[in-house]
Tab-separated table of C-alpha atoms in Angstrom:
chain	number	residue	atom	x	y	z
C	907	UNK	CA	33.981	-14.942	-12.791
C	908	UNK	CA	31.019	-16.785	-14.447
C	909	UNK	CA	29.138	-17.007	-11.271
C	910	UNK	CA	29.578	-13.107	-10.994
C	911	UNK	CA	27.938	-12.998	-14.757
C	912	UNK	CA	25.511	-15.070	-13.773
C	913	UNK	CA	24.217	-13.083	-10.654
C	914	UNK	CA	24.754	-9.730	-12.620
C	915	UNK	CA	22.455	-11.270	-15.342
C	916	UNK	CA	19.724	-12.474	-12.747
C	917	UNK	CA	19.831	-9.446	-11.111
C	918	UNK	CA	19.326	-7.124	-14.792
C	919	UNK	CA	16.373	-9.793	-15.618
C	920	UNK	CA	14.701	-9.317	-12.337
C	921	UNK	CA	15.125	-5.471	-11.503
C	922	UNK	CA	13.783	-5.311	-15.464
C	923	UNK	CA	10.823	-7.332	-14.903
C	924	UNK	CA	10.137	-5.737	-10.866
C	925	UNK	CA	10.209	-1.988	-12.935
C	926	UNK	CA	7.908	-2.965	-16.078
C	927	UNK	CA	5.652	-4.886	-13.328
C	928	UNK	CA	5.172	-1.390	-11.646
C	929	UNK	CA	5.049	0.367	-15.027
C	930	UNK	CA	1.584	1.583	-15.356
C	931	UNK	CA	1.547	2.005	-19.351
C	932	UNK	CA	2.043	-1.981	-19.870
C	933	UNK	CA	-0.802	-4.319	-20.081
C	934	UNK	CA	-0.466	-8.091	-18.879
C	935	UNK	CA	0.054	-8.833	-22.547
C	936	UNK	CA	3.220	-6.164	-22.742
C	937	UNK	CA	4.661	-8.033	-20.010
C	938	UNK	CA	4.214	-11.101	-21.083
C	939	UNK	CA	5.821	-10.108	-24.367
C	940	UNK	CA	8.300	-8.849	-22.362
C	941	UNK	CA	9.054	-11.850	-20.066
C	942	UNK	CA	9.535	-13.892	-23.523
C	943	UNK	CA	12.317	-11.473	-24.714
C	944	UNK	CA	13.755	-11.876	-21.557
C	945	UNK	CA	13.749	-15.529	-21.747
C	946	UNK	CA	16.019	-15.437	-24.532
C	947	UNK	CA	18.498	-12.494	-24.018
C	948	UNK	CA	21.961	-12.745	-24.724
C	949	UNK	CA	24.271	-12.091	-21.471
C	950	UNK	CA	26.058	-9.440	-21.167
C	951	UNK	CA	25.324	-7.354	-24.351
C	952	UNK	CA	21.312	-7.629	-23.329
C	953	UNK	CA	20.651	-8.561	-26.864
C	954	UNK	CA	17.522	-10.473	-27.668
C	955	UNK	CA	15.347	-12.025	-31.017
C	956	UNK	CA	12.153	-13.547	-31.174
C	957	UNK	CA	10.356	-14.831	-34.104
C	958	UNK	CA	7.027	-14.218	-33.959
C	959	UNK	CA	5.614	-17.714	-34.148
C	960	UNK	CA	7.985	-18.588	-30.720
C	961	UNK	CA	6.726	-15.455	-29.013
C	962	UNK	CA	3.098	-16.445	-29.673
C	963	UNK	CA	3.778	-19.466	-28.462
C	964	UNK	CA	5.288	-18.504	-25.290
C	965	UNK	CA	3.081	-16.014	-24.612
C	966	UNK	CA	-0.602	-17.547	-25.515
C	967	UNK	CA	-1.145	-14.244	-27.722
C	968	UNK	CA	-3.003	-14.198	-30.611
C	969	UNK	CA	-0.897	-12.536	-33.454
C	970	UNK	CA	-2.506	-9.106	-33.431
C	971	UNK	CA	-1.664	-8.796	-29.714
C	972	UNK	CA	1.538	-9.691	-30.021
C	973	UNK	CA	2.463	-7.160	-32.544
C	974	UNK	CA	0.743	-4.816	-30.231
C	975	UNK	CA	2.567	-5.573	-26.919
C	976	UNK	CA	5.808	-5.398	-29.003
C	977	UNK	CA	4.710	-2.114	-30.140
C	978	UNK	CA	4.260	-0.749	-26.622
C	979	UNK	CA	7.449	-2.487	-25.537
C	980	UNK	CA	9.397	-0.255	-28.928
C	981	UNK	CA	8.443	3.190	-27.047
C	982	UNK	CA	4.483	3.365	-28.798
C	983	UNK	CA	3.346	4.448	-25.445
C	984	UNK	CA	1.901	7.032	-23.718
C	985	UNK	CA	5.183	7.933	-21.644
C	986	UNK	CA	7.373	7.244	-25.326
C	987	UNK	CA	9.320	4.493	-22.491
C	988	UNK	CA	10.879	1.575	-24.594
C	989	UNK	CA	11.533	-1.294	-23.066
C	990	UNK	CA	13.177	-2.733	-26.082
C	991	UNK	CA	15.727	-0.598	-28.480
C	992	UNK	CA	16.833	-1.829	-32.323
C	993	UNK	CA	19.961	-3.168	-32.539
C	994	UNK	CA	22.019	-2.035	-35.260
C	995	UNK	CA	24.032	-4.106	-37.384
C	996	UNK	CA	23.570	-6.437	-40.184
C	997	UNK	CA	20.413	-7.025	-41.335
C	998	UNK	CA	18.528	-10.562	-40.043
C	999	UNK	CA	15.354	-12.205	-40.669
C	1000	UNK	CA	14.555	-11.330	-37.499
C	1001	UNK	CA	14.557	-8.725	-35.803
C	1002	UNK	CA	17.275	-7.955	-32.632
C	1003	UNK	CA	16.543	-5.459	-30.349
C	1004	UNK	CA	18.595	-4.870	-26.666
C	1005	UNK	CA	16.467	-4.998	-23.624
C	1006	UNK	CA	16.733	-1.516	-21.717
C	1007	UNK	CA	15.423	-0.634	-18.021
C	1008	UNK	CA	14.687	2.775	-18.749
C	1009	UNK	CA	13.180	4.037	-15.645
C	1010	UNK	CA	14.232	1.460	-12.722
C	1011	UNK	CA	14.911	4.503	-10.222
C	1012	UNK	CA	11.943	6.353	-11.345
C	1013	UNK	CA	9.805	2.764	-10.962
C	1014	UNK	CA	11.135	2.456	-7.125
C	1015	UNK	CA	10.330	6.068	-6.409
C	1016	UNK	CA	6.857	5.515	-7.670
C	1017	UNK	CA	6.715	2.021	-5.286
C	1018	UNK	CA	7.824	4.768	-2.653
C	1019	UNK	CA	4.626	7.187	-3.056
C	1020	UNK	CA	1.819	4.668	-4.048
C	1021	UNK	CA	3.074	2.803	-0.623
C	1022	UNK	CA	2.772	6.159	1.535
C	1023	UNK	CA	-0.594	6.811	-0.711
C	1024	UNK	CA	-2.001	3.243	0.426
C	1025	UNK	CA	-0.972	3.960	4.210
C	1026	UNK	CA	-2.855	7.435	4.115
C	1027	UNK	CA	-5.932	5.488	2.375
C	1028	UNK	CA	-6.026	2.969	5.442
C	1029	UNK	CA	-5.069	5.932	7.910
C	1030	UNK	CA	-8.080	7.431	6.620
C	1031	UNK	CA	-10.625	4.491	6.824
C	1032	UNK	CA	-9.411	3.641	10.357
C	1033	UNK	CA	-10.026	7.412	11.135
C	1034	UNK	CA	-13.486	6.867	9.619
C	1035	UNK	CA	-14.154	3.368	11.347
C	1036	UNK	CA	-13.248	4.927	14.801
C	1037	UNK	CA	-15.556	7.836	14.131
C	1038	UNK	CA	-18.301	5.626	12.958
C	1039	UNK	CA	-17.745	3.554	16.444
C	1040	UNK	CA	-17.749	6.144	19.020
C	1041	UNK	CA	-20.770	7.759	17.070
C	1042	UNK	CA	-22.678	4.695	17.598
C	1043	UNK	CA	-21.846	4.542	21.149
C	1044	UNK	CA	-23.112	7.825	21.840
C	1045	UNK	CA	-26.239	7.187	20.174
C	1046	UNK	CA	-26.201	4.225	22.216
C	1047	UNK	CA	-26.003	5.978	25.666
C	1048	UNK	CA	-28.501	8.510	24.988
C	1049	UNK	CA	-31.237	6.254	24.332
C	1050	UNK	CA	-29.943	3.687	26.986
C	1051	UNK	CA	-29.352	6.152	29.833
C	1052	UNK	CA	-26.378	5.708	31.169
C	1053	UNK	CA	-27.391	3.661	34.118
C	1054	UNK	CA	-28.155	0.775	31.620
C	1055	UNK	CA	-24.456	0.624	29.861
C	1056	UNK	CA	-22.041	2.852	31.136
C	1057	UNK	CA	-22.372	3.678	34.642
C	1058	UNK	CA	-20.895	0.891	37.243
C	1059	UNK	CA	-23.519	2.503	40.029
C	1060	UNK	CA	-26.643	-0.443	40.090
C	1061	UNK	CA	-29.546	1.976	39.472
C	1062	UNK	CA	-30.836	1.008	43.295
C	1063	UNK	CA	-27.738	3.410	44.729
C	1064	UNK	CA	-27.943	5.969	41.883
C	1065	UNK	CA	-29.154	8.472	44.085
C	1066	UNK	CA	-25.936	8.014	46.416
C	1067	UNK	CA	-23.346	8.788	43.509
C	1068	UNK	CA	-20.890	11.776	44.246
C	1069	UNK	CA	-22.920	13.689	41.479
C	1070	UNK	CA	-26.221	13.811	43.413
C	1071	UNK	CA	-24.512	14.783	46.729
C	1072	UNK	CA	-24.145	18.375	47.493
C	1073	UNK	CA	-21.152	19.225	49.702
C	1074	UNK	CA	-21.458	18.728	53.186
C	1075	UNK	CA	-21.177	21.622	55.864
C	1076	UNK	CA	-19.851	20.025	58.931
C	1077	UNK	CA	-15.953	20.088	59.413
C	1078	UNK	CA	-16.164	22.466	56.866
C	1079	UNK	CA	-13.907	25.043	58.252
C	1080	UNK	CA	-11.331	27.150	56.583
C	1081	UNK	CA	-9.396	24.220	55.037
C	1082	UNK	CA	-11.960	21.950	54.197
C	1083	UNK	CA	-14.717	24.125	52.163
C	1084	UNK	CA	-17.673	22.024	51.899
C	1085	UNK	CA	-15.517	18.924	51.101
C	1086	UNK	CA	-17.618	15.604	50.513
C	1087	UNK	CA	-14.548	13.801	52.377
C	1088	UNK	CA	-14.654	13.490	55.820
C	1089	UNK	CA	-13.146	10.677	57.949
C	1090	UNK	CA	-14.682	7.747	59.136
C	1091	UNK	CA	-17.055	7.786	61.587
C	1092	UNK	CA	-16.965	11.150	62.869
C	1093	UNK	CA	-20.147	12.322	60.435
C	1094	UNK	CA	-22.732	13.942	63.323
C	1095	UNK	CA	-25.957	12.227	63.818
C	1096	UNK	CA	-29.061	14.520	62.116
């Protein structure tokens, strides 16, 4: 039973941290906050306290900052997401919040798009790579000719390539019409 606790507790702790990694309205500092709350969560009511001084601490913030991050982590955010929600109960010194994952299924579907965004990005650069490439061989054969680069005809039997020989008439009779083929050693003498 406790090692069940114990993997259900790893497993809330990292899909928390995976979603507010991917959660575009925290800063490094928010997650850092974060990460310290997490450090020191109660298992399994999710309930966590952190004195200021010890989240400093933990967190290399200056105190400004980390009354910010916490701020951001209470729902003071763009999207109003909280990361952390008051507990209720007696009143402490400190105060005790419970660590939420508010969006975790949202979080994945946005790993989902900004993946298929990132493949149509590279798509597109590959698209413009190959473009660039056969661009620049063109250019390269016209100014080349394309006895330089691209034909496999040395330029001393150019002027026997299939292109520069017009059909022939002999044996060209109803099934052969003016056919460049004809078998060896029966072309006629001139």
């Amino acid at each position: 039973m406790k090692a069940e606790l114990d993997r259900s507790k790893a497993s809330f702790k990292l899909d928390l941290i995976e979603t507010a990694n991917i959660d575009p309205m925290l800063t490094p500092a928010d997650f850092k906050v974060l990460a310290a709350y997490v450090a020191v969560m109660a298992w399994p009511s999710c309930k966590t306290w952190l004195a200021a001084p010890l989240g400093m601490a933990m967190t290399g913030l200056s105190h400004g900052q980390f009354w910010k991050s916490r701020a951001r982590l209470l729902g003071e955010n763009d999207e109003k997401r909280a990361y952390l929600v008051e507990a209720r109960g007696r009143p402490q010194k400190i105060a005790a919040y419970h660590l939420v994952n508010p969006w975790r299924d949202e979080a994945r579907e946005r790993v989902k798009a900004m993946t298929a965004y990132h493949r149509e990005v590279d798509r597109q650069k590959k698209l413009k790579k190959q473009a660039a490439a056969s661009l620049q061989k063109m250019e390269g054969q016209n100014q080349d000719g394309p006895s330089k680069n691209w034909s496999s005809v040395p330029p001393e039997f150019a002027g026997n390539t299939p292109l520069e020989i017009t059909p022939r008439e002999e044996e060209a009779g109803d099934e052969n019409h003016g056919s460049n083929v004809i078998r060896f050693n029966t072309r006629k003498a001139s």
